[in-house]
Amino acid sequence: MGRSRSRNRYLGLAATGAALSLTVTLAGCGSVTGDNEVTLRVVAADYGDNPSNSSAAYWKKLAGEFTKDHPGVKVEVSVYSWSEVDNKVAAMVKAGKAPDIAQIGAYADYAADGKLYTTDELLAVQTEADFLAPLADAGKVKRVQYGMPFVASTRLLFYNEKLFADAGITAGGRPWAPRTWADLEAAAKKLKAANVPTPFALPLGREEAQAETMMWLLAGGGGYTDNEEQYAIDSPENVKTFEFLRDRMVGQGLTGPVEPGKLDRQAAFDAFTRGEVGMLNGHPTLLKQAAAKGVRFGMVPMPTVDGSDKPSMGVADWMMAFKNKHRKETGLFLDFVYTAKNQTAFTSTYDLLPVTTSGYRATNASTGGNSAQLKTFLQALPGSRLYPAGKKSWPGVSEDIKQNIGKAVAPGGSPDRVLSEIATAARANDPR
């Protein structure tokens, strides 16, 4: 997609309605001034959905606490909505005024252009070693880590317990959750027979088609890349996965009145909270949305082709540091950002998952708020697989998937042809 870099929300969790731009400036308590003072400029994304829960409050508190211990460093944090933050940073870089730190959706193009510090140039050893392994690996370009995960999420299958019970999908008097695709199909058929409008929601619309696609590919034993991290979008496993979706789910009328290629993630979530959807894949944001509407729901790992364990999909938003001659100060601030206390302060506010082992342990030990339900997501994180975010070509591939993957499951669609076309373009744009 180049430098235009449209909103690339890996988590799909940040609010789109808040057009807030806020700058927080904290001076070094006035004790150090003049040439010895360093100003760190940070650009961050807003995860709130209104001014009252904007991420600006978190950054203001964080920067203030850091400055108390580092009076020679001034921290300026600019918080932008997800609809504009990626483009704001791109414009700054193009103008030769890159921030010291950016917390946005993707890092690989900046790393490929030699504009970023590596993590081992910035972080204390204990901080660098604290990242959860799959997240650290996803932050690497040619085995060197540039991208630092900031927050993470995994995905689970949500199911409406009342709709399941009404349709007789029970075992021992309790709603029975599917483990295999055959189970999923059977449950969806019962929901359809019980007049549930959308037995299984399959959002392959533009909002997050790349996420729904990856979940299904992994569950079918495939994925976007092979073991050598080369694109394998058109693998036999992936083709069979989309043939199942076309023939057994869409073809039998089990995915509702809106064709998957035109159904966006949030529209599917909204329908679930209205009690119109029996099952769908969701992330932690759906916890609050469904609970607020009084929906009784269960959550289980996504069913797999044969019921065996497969990697779940993990997603992350990224932190990166530009080469602005403030390496030492930037590293100190990032070490502070990634302490367990500061990690969990952010993730607990927005029902996200920590990206460090220390944050993982702290969240797993917590018993407050939504932590009990979040633990189900948390358990899937260490063994998850992420988007191939280390590839500079990934944003363009993701956009191609958003535009075309819905055609693979349409009546008369050809998964083989659609996946082959996407894969061919991906390989052509992926330098070895």
CSV table of C-alpha atoms in Angstrom, one decimal:
chain,number,residue,atom,x,y,z
A,1,MET,CA,0.0,0.0,0.0
A,2,GLY,CA,3.0,2.3,0.1
A,3,ARG,CA,3.3,5.3,2.3
A,4,SER,CA,-0.4,6.1,2.1
A,5,ARG,CA,-0.8,3.4,4.7
A,6,SER,CA,-4.5,3.4,5.3
A,7,ARG,CA,-5.7,2.5,8.8
A,8,ASN,CA,-4.0,-0.8,9.6
A,9,ARG,CA,-5.7,-1.8,12.8
A,10,TYR,CA,-4.3,-5.2,13.7
A,11,LEU,CA,-6.3,-5.5,16.8
A,12,GLY,CA,-9.5,-4.1,15.3
A,13,LEU,CA,-10.2,-2.9,18.9
A,14,ALA,CA,-9.5,0.8,18.8
A,15,ALA,CA,-12.4,3.2,18.4
A,16,THR,CA,-13.1,4.7,15.0
A,17,GLY,CA,-15.4,7.4,16.2
A,18,ALA,CA,-13.0,9.3,18.4
A,19,ALA,CA,-11.2,11.9,16.2
A,20,LEU,CA,-9.3,13.1,19.2
A,21,SER,CA,-5.8,14.6,18.8
A,22,LEU,CA,-4.2,15.5,22.1
A,23,THR,CA,-0.7,16.4,23.0
A,24,VAL,CA,0.6,15.9,26.5
A,25,THR,CA,3.8,17.7,27.4
A,26,LEU,CA,5.6,17.1,30.7
A,27,ALA,CA,8.8,19.0,31.4
A,28,GLY,CA,11.5,17.7,33.7
A,29,CYS,CA,10.1,19.3,36.9
A,30,GLY,CA,12.0,22.5,35.9
A,31,SER,CA,15.2,21.2,37.5
A,32,VAL,CA,17.1,20.9,34.3
A,33,THR,CA,17.0,23.3,31.4
A,34,GLY,CA,19.0,24.4,28.4
A,35,ASP,CA,21.1,22.2,26.1
A,36,ASN,CA,21.2,19.3,28.5
A,37,GLU,CA,17.5,18.6,28.3
A,38,VAL,CA,16.2,16.0,25.8
A,39,THR,CA,12.7,16.1,24.5
A,40,LEU,CA,11.2,12.7,23.4
A,41,ARG,CA,8.3,13.0,20.9
A,42,VAL,CA,5.9,10.1,21.1
A,43,VAL,CA,2.9,9.4,18.8
A,44,ALA,CA,0.3,7.0,20.0
A,45,ALA,CA,-3.0,5.6,18.9
A,46,ASP,CA,-6.2,6.2,20.9
A,47,TYR,CA,-8.0,3.0,22.1
A,48,GLY,CA,-10.9,4.8,23.7
A,49,ASP,CA,-14.3,5.3,22.1
A,50,ASN,CA,-14.9,8.8,23.5
A,51,PRO,CA,-12.9,11.6,25.2
A,52,SER,CA,-13.6,10.3,28.7
A,53,ASN,CA,-11.7,7.1,28.1
A,54,SER,CA,-9.1,8.3,25.7
A,55,SER,CA,-5.6,6.8,25.9
A,56,ALA,CA,-4.3,10.3,26.5
A,57,ALA,CA,-5.0,9.9,30.2
A,58,TYR,CA,-2.7,6.8,30.4
A,59,TRP,CA,0.1,8.5,28.5
A,60,LYS,CA,-0.1,11.6,30.6
A,61,LYS,CA,0.2,9.6,33.8
A,62,LEU,CA,3.0,7.4,32.4
A,63,ALA,CA,5.0,10.4,31.1
A,64,GLY,CA,4.6,12.2,34.4
A,65,GLU,CA,5.9,9.3,36.4
A,66,PHE,CA,8.8,8.7,34.1
A,67,THR,CA,9.8,12.4,34.2
A,68,LYS,CA,10.0,12.4,38.0
A,69,ASP,CA,12.8,9.8,37.8
A,70,HIS,CA,14.5,11.4,34.7
A,71,PRO,CA,14.4,15.2,35.2
A,72,GLY,CA,16.6,15.8,32.2
A,73,VAL,CA,14.0,14.3,29.8
A,74,LYS,CA,10.9,16.0,28.6
A,75,VAL,CA,8.2,13.7,27.0
A,76,GLU,CA,5.7,15.0,24.5
A,77,VAL,CA,2.9,12.5,23.6
A,78,SER,CA,0.5,13.1,20.7
A,79,VAL,CA,-2.5,10.8,20.7
A,80,TYR,CA,-4.5,10.4,17.5
A,81,SER,CA,-7.5,8.3,16.5
A,82,TRP,CA,-6.8,5.1,14.6
A,83,SER,CA,-8.3,6.6,11.5
A,84,GLU,CA,-5.4,9.0,11.3
A,85,VAL,CA,-2.5,7.9,13.4
A,86,ASP,CA,-0.7,5.8,10.8
A,87,ASN,CA,-1.0,8.5,8.2
A,88,LYS,CA,0.2,11.2,10.7
A,89,VAL,CA,3.4,9.2,11.3
A,90,ALA,CA,3.9,8.6,7.6
A,91,ALA,CA,3.6,12.3,7.0
A,92,MET,CA,6.1,13.1,9.7
A,93,VAL,CA,8.6,10.7,8.4
A,94,LYS,CA,8.2,12.0,4.8
A,95,ALA,CA,8.8,15.5,6.1
A,96,GLY,CA,12.0,14.4,7.8
A,97,LYS,CA,10.4,14.9,11.3
A,98,ALA,CA,9.9,11.4,12.5
A,99,PRO,CA,8.9,11.0,16.1
A,100,ASP,CA,11.2,9.3,18.5
A,101,ILE,CA,8.6,6.6,19.3
A,102,ALA,CA,5.5,5.6,17.4
A,103,GLN,CA,2.8,3.3,18.6
A,104,ILE,CA,0.9,2.4,15.4
A,105,GLY,CA,-0.3,-0.6,13.3
A,106,ALA,CA,2.8,-1.6,11.3
A,107,TYR,CA,6.6,-1.3,11.4
A,108,ALA,CA,8.1,-3.4,8.6
A,109,ASP,CA,8.3,-0.7,5.9
A,110,TYR,CA,10.2,1.7,8.2
A,111,ALA,CA,12.5,-1.1,9.3
A,112,ALA,CA,13.2,-2.0,5.7
A,113,ASP,CA,14.0,1.6,4.9
A,114,GLY,CA,16.6,1.6,7.7
A,115,LYS,CA,14.8,4.2,9.8
A,116,LEU,CA,14.4,2.2,13.1
A,117,TYR,CA,16.6,1.2,16.0
A,118,THR,CA,16.7,-2.6,16.7
A,119,THR,CA,15.4,-3.7,20.1
A,120,ASP,CA,18.8,-4.7,21.3
A,121,GLU,CA,20.0,-1.2,20.6
A,122,LEU,CA,17.3,0.2,22.9
A,123,LEU,CA,16.1,-2.1,25.6
A,124,ALA,CA,17.6,-3.5,28.8
A,125,VAL,CA,18.3,-7.2,28.5
A,126,GLN,CA,15.5,-8.1,30.9
A,127,THR,CA,13.0,-6.0,29.0
A,128,GLU,CA,13.9,-7.5,25.6
A,129,ALA,CA,13.7,-11.0,27.0
A,130,ASP,CA,10.3,-10.4,28.6
A,131,PHE,CA,8.4,-10.3,25.3
A,132,LEU,CA,6.2,-13.3,24.7
A,133,ALA,CA,8.0,-15.4,22.1
A,134,PRO,CA,5.4,-15.4,19.3
A,135,LEU,CA,5.0,-11.7,19.6
A,136,ALA,CA,8.8,-11.0,19.6
A,137,ASP,CA,9.2,-13.2,16.5
A,138,ALA,CA,6.4,-11.3,14.7
A,139,GLY,CA,8.4,-8.1,15.4
A,140,LYS,CA,11.4,-9.3,13.4
A,141,VAL,CA,12.6,-8.5,9.9
A,142,LYS,CA,15.2,-11.1,8.6
A,143,ARG,CA,15.5,-12.4,12.2
A,144,VAL,CA,16.3,-9.0,13.7
A,145,GLN,CA,13.6,-7.4,15.9
A,146,TYR,CA,12.6,-3.9,15.2
A,147,GLY,CA,8.9,-4.0,16.1
A,148,MET,CA,8.0,-4.1,19.8
A,149,PRO,CA,4.5,-5.5,20.4
A,150,PHE,CA,2.5,-3.0,22.5
A,151,VAL,CA,-0.8,-4.8,23.2
A,152,ALA,CA,-2.2,-8.1,21.9
A,153,SER,CA,-5.3,-10.1,21.4
A,154,THR,CA,-6.4,-13.6,20.4
A,155,ARG,CA,-9.7,-14.8,19.0
A,156,LEU,CA,-12.2,-17.3,20.2
A,157,LEU,CA,-15.5,-18.8,19.1
A,158,PHE,CA,-18.4,-17.0,20.8
A,159,TYR,CA,-21.8,-18.8,20.9
A,160,ASN,CA,-25.2,-17.6,22.2
A,161,GLU,CA,-26.1,-20.0,25.0
A,162,LYS,CA,-29.8,-19.3,24.9
A,163,LEU,CA,-30.0,-19.8,21.1
A,164,PHE,CA,-28.1,-23.1,21.5
A,165,ALA,CA,-30.4,-24.3,24.3
A,166,ASP,CA,-33.5,-23.3,22.3
A,167,ALA,CA,-32.2,-25.2,19.3
A,168,GLY,CA,-31.4,-28.3,21.4
A,169,ILE,CA,-27.6,-28.0,21.0
A,170,THR,CA,-26.9,-29.3,24.5
A,171,ALA,CA,-25.1,-32.0,26.4
A,172,GLY,CA,-25.9,-32.8,30.0
A,173,GLY,CA,-28.4,-29.9,30.0
A,174,ARG,CA,-25.8,-27.3,29.1
A,175,PRO,CA,-25.1,-25.7,25.7
A,176,TRP,CA,-22.6,-27.9,23.8
A,177,ALA,CA,-19.7,-26.1,22.0
A,178,PRO,CA,-18.4,-27.5,18.7
A,179,ARG,CA,-14.8,-28.8,18.4
A,180,THR,CA,-14.7,-29.9,14.8
A,181,TRP,CA,-15.9,-28.4,11.6
A,182,ALA,CA,-18.5,-31.2,11.4
A,183,ASP,CA,-19.7,-30.1,14.8
A,184,LEU,CA,-19.9,-26.5,13.7
A,185,GLU,CA,-21.9,-27.4,10.6
A,186,ALA,CA,-24.3,-29.6,12.6
A,187,ALA,CA,-24.8,-26.9,15.2
A,188,ALA,CA,-25.4,-24.3,12.5
A,189,LYS,CA,-28.0,-26.5,10.8
A,190,LYS,CA,-29.9,-26.8,14.1
A,191,LEU,CA,-29.8,-23.1,14.6
A,192,LYS,CA,-31.1,-22.5,11.1
A,193,ALA,CA,-33.9,-25.0,11.8
A,194,ALA,CA,-34.8,-23.0,14.9
A,195,ASN,CA,-35.1,-19.9,12.7
A,196,VAL,CA,-32.0,-18.1,14.0
A,197,PRO,CA,-31.3,-15.4,11.4
A,198,THR,CA,-27.6,-16.0,11.2
A,199,PRO,CA,-26.4,-19.4,12.5
A,200,PHE,CA,-22.8,-18.6,11.9
A,201,ALA,CA,-21.6,-15.1,11.0
A,202,LEU,CA,-18.7,-15.1,8.5
A,203,PRO,CA,-17.5,-11.5,8.2
A,204,LEU,CA,-15.2,-11.4,5.1
A,205,GLY,CA,-16.0,-7.8,4.4
A,206,ARG,CA,-13.3,-5.1,4.2
A,207,GLU,CA,-13.2,-4.3,7.9
A,208,GLU,CA,-11.3,-7.3,9.0
A,209,ALA,CA,-11.4,-10.0,6.3
A,210,GLN,CA,-7.7,-10.7,6.7
A,211,ALA,CA,-8.3,-11.7,10.4
A,212,GLU,CA,-11.3,-14.0,9.7
A,213,THR,CA,-9.4,-15.6,6.8
A,214,MET,CA,-6.3,-16.3,8.9
A,215,MET,CA,-8.4,-17.9,11.7
A,216,TRP,CA,-9.9,-20.3,9.2
A,217,LEU,CA,-6.6,-21.1,7.5
A,218,LEU,CA,-5.0,-21.9,10.8
A,219,ALA,CA,-7.9,-24.1,11.9
A,220,GLY,CA,-7.6,-26.0,8.6
A,221,GLY,CA,-3.9,-26.7,9.2
A,222,GLY,CA,-2.6,-24.0,6.9
A,223,GLY,CA,-1.8,-20.3,7.2
A,224,TYR,CA,-0.6,-17.3,5.3
A,225,THR,CA,3.0,-18.6,5.3
A,226,ASP,CA,4.9,-21.9,5.3
A,227,ASN,CA,7.6,-23.1,7.8
A,228,GLU,CA,10.1,-21.0,5.9
A,229,GLU,CA,8.0,-17.9,6.3
A,230,GLN,CA,7.3,-17.7,2.6
A,231,TYR,CA,3.8,-17.0,1.4
A,232,ALA,CA,1.7,-20.1,1.0
A,233,ILE,CA,-1.8,-18.6,0.7
A,234,ASP,CA,-2.7,-21.0,-2.1
A,235,SER,CA,-1.6,-24.2,-0.3
A,236,PRO,CA,-3.9,-27.3,-0.7
A,237,GLU,CA,-4.9,-27.0,3.0
A,238,ASN,CA,-6.1,-23.4,2.5
A,239,VAL,CA,-8.0,-24.3,-0.7
A,240,LYS,CA,-9.8,-27.1,1.1
A,241,THR,CA,-10.7,-24.7,4.0
A,242,PHE,CA,-12.4,-22.3,1.6
A,243,GLU,CA,-14.1,-25.1,-0.2
A,244,PHE,CA,-15.6,-26.1,3.1
A,245,LEU,CA,-16.8,-22.5,3.7
A,246,ARG,CA,-18.2,-22.2,0.2
A,247,ASP,CA,-20.0,-25.6,0.1
A,248,ARG,CA,-20.9,-26.5,3.7
A,249,MET,CA,-21.4,-23.1,5.3
A,250,VAL,CA,-22.4,-20.5,2.7
A,251,GLY,CA,-23.8,-23.0,0.3
A,252,GLN,CA,-26.2,-24.5,2.8
A,253,GLY,CA,-27.5,-21.1,3.9
A,254,LEU,CA,-25.8,-21.2,7.3
A,255,THR,CA,-24.1,-17.8,7.2
A,256,GLY,CA,-27.1,-15.5,7.3
A,257,PRO,CA,-28.8,-13.0,4.9
A,258,VAL,CA,-25.7,-10.9,4.2
A,259,GLU,CA,-23.2,-12.4,1.9
A,260,PRO,CA,-19.8,-12.9,3.7
A,261,GLY,CA,-17.9,-10.6,1.3
A,262,LYS,CA,-20.2,-7.7,2.3
A,263,LEU,CA,-20.4,-8.4,6.1
A,264,ASP,CA,-18.0,-6.4,8.3
A,265,ARG,CA,-16.8,-7.5,11.7
A,266,GLN,CA,-18.6,-4.8,13.7
A,267,ALA,CA,-21.9,-5.5,11.9
A,268,ALA,CA,-21.5,-9.1,12.9
A,269,PHE,CA,-20.8,-8.2,16.5
A,270,ASP,CA,-23.8,-5.9,16.6
A,271,ALA,CA,-26.0,-8.7,15.3
A,272,PHE,CA,-24.6,-11.0,18.0
A,273,THR,CA,-25.5,-8.6,20.7
A,274,ARG,CA,-29.0,-8.4,19.3
A,275,GLY,CA,-29.4,-12.1,19.6
A,276,GLU,CA,-29.5,-12.7,15.9
A,277,VAL,CA,-26.3,-14.7,15.5
A,278,GLY,CA,-25.7,-18.2,17.0
A,279,MET,CA,-21.9,-18.3,16.6
A,280,LEU,CA,-19.0,-16.1,15.4
A,281,ASN,CA,-15.3,-15.6,16.0
A,282,GLY,CA,-14.6,-12.7,18.3
A,283,HIS,CA,-12.0,-10.8,20.2
A,284,PRO,CA,-12.2,-9.4,23.8
A,285,THR,CA,-14.1,-6.2,22.8
A,286,LEU,CA,-17.1,-8.4,22.3
A,287,LEU,CA,-17.1,-9.3,26.0
A,288,LYS,CA,-18.4,-5.9,27.1
A,289,GLN,CA,-20.6,-5.4,24.0
A,290,ALA,CA,-22.5,-8.6,24.6
A,291,ALA,CA,-22.6,-8.4,28.3
A,292,ALA,CA,-24.0,-4.8,28.1
A,293,LYS,CA,-26.9,-6.2,26.0
A,294,GLY,CA,-27.6,-9.1,28.4
A,295,VAL,CA,-26.5,-11.8,26.0
A,296,ARG,CA,-25.5,-15.1,27.7
A,297,PHE,CA,-22.6,-16.5,25.8
A,298,GLY,CA,-19.8,-19.0,26.0
A,299,MET,CA,-16.3,-18.9,24.5
A,300,VAL,CA,-14.2,-21.8,23.2
A,301,PRO,CA,-11.2,-22.2,20.9
A,302,MET,CA,-12.2,-22.1,17.3
A,303,PRO,CA,-13.2,-25.5,16.0
A,304,THR,CA,-10.6,-27.2,13.7
A,305,VAL,CA,-10.9,-29.4,10.7
A,306,ASP,CA,-10.5,-32.6,12.7
A,307,GLY,CA,-10.7,-31.5,16.3
A,308,SER,CA,-7.0,-31.6,16.9
A,309,ASP,CA,-5.2,-28.6,18.5
A,310,LYS,CA,-4.1,-25.9,16.0
A,311,PRO,CA,-2.5,-22.6,16.6
A,312,SER,CA,-4.9,-19.8,17.3
A,313,MET,CA,-4.6,-16.4,15.7
A,314,GLY,CA,-2.8,-13.7,17.7
A,315,VAL,CA,-2.7,-10.0,16.8
A,316,ALA,CA,-0.6,-7.1,18.0
A,317,ASP,CA,-0.2,-3.4,17.6
A,318,TRP,CA,3.3,-2.2,17.4
A,319,MET,CA,5.8,0.2,19.0
A,320,MET,CA,8.9,1.4,17.1
A,321,ALA,CA,11.7,3.8,17.7
A,322,PHE,CA,13.1,6.0,15.0
A,323,LYS,CA,16.8,6.9,14.7
A,324,ASN,CA,16.6,10.4,16.1
A,325,LYS,CA,19.9,10.4,18.1
A,326,HIS,CA,18.0,9.9,21.4
A,327,ARG,CA,18.7,6.2,21.7
A,328,LYS,CA,19.6,6.2,25.4
A,329,GLU,CA,16.6,8.3,26.5
A,330,THR,CA,14.2,6.4,24.2
A,331,GLY,CA,15.4,3.1,25.6
A,332,LEU,CA,14.9,4.2,29.1
A,333,PHE,CA,11.4,5.3,28.4
A,334,LEU,CA,10.5,2.1,26.6
A,335,ASP,CA,11.9,0.0,29.5
A,336,PHE,CA,9.5,2.0,31.7
A,337,VAL,CA,6.6,1.4,29.3
A,338,TYR,CA,7.1,-2.3,29.4
A,339,THR,CA,7.1,-2.8,33.2
A,340,ALA,CA,4.4,-5.2,34.3
A,341,LYS,CA,2.6,-2.4,36.2
A,342,ASN,CA,2.4,-0.2,33.2
A,343,GLN,CA,1.6,-3.0,30.8
A,344,THR,CA,-1.4,-4.2,32.8
A,345,ALA,CA,-2.6,-0.7,33.6
A,346,PHE,CA,-3.2,-0.2,29.9
A,347,THR,CA,-4.4,-3.7,29.0
A,348,SER,CA,-6.9,-3.9,31.9
A,349,THR,CA,-8.4,-0.5,30.9
A,350,TYR,CA,-9.2,-1.7,27.3
A,351,ASP,CA,-9.7,-5.4,27.8
A,352,LEU,CA,-6.5,-6.3,25.9
A,353,LEU,CA,-3.7,-8.7,26.5
A,354,PRO,CA,-0.2,-8.0,27.7
A,355,VAL,CA,2.7,-8.7,25.5
A,356,THR,CA,5.3,-9.6,28.2
A,357,THR,CA,5.8,-12.6,30.3
A,358,SER,CA,5.6,-10.5,33.5
A,359,GLY,CA,2.4,-8.8,32.3
A,360,TYR,CA,1.0,-12.2,31.3
A,361,ARG,CA,1.6,-13.6,34.8
A,362,ALA,CA,0.2,-10.5,36.5
A,363,THR,CA,-3.0,-10.6,34.4
A,364,ASN,CA,-3.3,-14.4,34.9
A,365,ALA,CA,-3.1,-13.9,38.7
A,366,SER,CA,-5.7,-11.1,38.7
A,367,THR,CA,-9.3,-11.8,39.8
A,368,GLY,CA,-10.8,-8.3,39.3
A,369,GLY,CA,-12.9,-6.8,36.5
A,370,ASN,CA,-13.2,-9.0,33.4
A,371,SER,CA,-10.0,-10.9,34.1
A,372,ALA,CA,-11.8,-14.3,34.5
A,373,GLN,CA,-13.2,-14.1,30.9
A,374,LEU,CA,-10.0,-12.5,29.6
A,375,LYS,CA,-8.0,-15.5,30.9
A,376,THR,CA,-9.6,-17.7,28.2
A,377,PHE,CA,-8.1,-15.4,25.6
A,378,LEU,CA,-4.9,-15.1,27.5
A,379,GLN,CA,-4.3,-18.9,27.6
A,380,ALA,CA,-4.3,-18.9,23.8
A,381,LEU,CA,-1.7,-16.2,23.4
A,382,PRO,CA,1.7,-17.9,24.1
A,383,GLY,CA,1.1,-20.5,21.3
A,384,SER,CA,-0.6,-18.2,18.8
A,385,ARG,CA,0.5,-17.2,15.3
A,386,LEU,CA,0.4,-13.7,14.1
A,387,TYR,CA,0.2,-11.9,10.8
A,388,PRO,CA,3.4,-11.9,8.8
A,389,ALA,CA,3.9,-8.3,9.9
A,390,GLY,CA,7.7,-8.5,9.4
A,391,LYS,CA,7.1,-8.5,5.6
A,392,LYS,CA,7.1,-5.1,4.0
A,393,SER,CA,4.6,-6.5,1.5
A,394,TRP,CA,2.1,-7.6,4.2
A,395,PRO,CA,-0.1,-4.4,4.2
A,396,GLY,CA,-0.6,-4.7,0.4
A,397,VAL,CA,-1.4,-8.4,0.7
A,398,SER,CA,-3.8,-7.7,3.5
A,399,GLU,CA,-5.6,-5.2,1.4
A,400,ASP,CA,-5.8,-7.7,-1.5
A,401,ILE,CA,-7.4,-10.2,0.8
A,402,LYS,CA,-9.9,-7.6,2.0
A,403,GLN,CA,-10.9,-6.8,-1.5
A,404,ASN,CA,-11.1,-10.3,-2.9
A,405,ILE,CA,-11.4,-13.1,-0.4
A,406,GLY,CA,-15.2,-12.9,-0.3
A,407,LYS,CA,-15.3,-14.0,-3.9
A,408,ALA,CA,-13.9,-17.4,-2.9
A,409,VAL,CA,-17.1,-18.4,-0.9
A,410,ALA,CA,-19.6,-16.8,-3.2
A,411,PRO,CA,-22.0,-19.1,-5.2
A,412,GLY,CA,-19.9,-20.4,-8.1
A,413,GLY,CA,-16.7,-19.0,-6.6
A,414,SER,CA,-13.4,-20.7,-7.0
A,415,PRO,CA,-11.3,-20.8,-3.9
A,416,ASP,CA,-8.4,-22.3,-5.9
A,417,ARG,CA,-8.4,-19.4,-8.4
A,418,VAL,CA,-8.9,-16.6,-5.8
A,419,LEU,CA,-6.2,-17.9,-3.4
A,420,SER,CA,-3.9,-18.4,-6.3
A,421,GLU,CA,-4.3,-14.9,-7.6
A,422,ILE,CA,-3.7,-13.4,-4.1
A,423,ALA,CA,-0.7,-15.7,-3.5
A,424,THR,CA,0.9,-14.8,-6.9
A,425,ALA,CA,0.7,-11.1,-6.2
A,426,ALA,CA,2.0,-11.6,-2.7
A,427,ARG,CA,5.1,-13.5,-3.9
A,428,ALA,CA,5.7,-11.0,-6.6
A,429,ASN,CA,5.9,-8.2,-4.0
A,430,ASP,CA,7.9,-10.1,-1.4
A,431,PRO,CA,11.6,-9.6,-1.9
A,432,ARG,CA,13.7,-12.6,-0.8
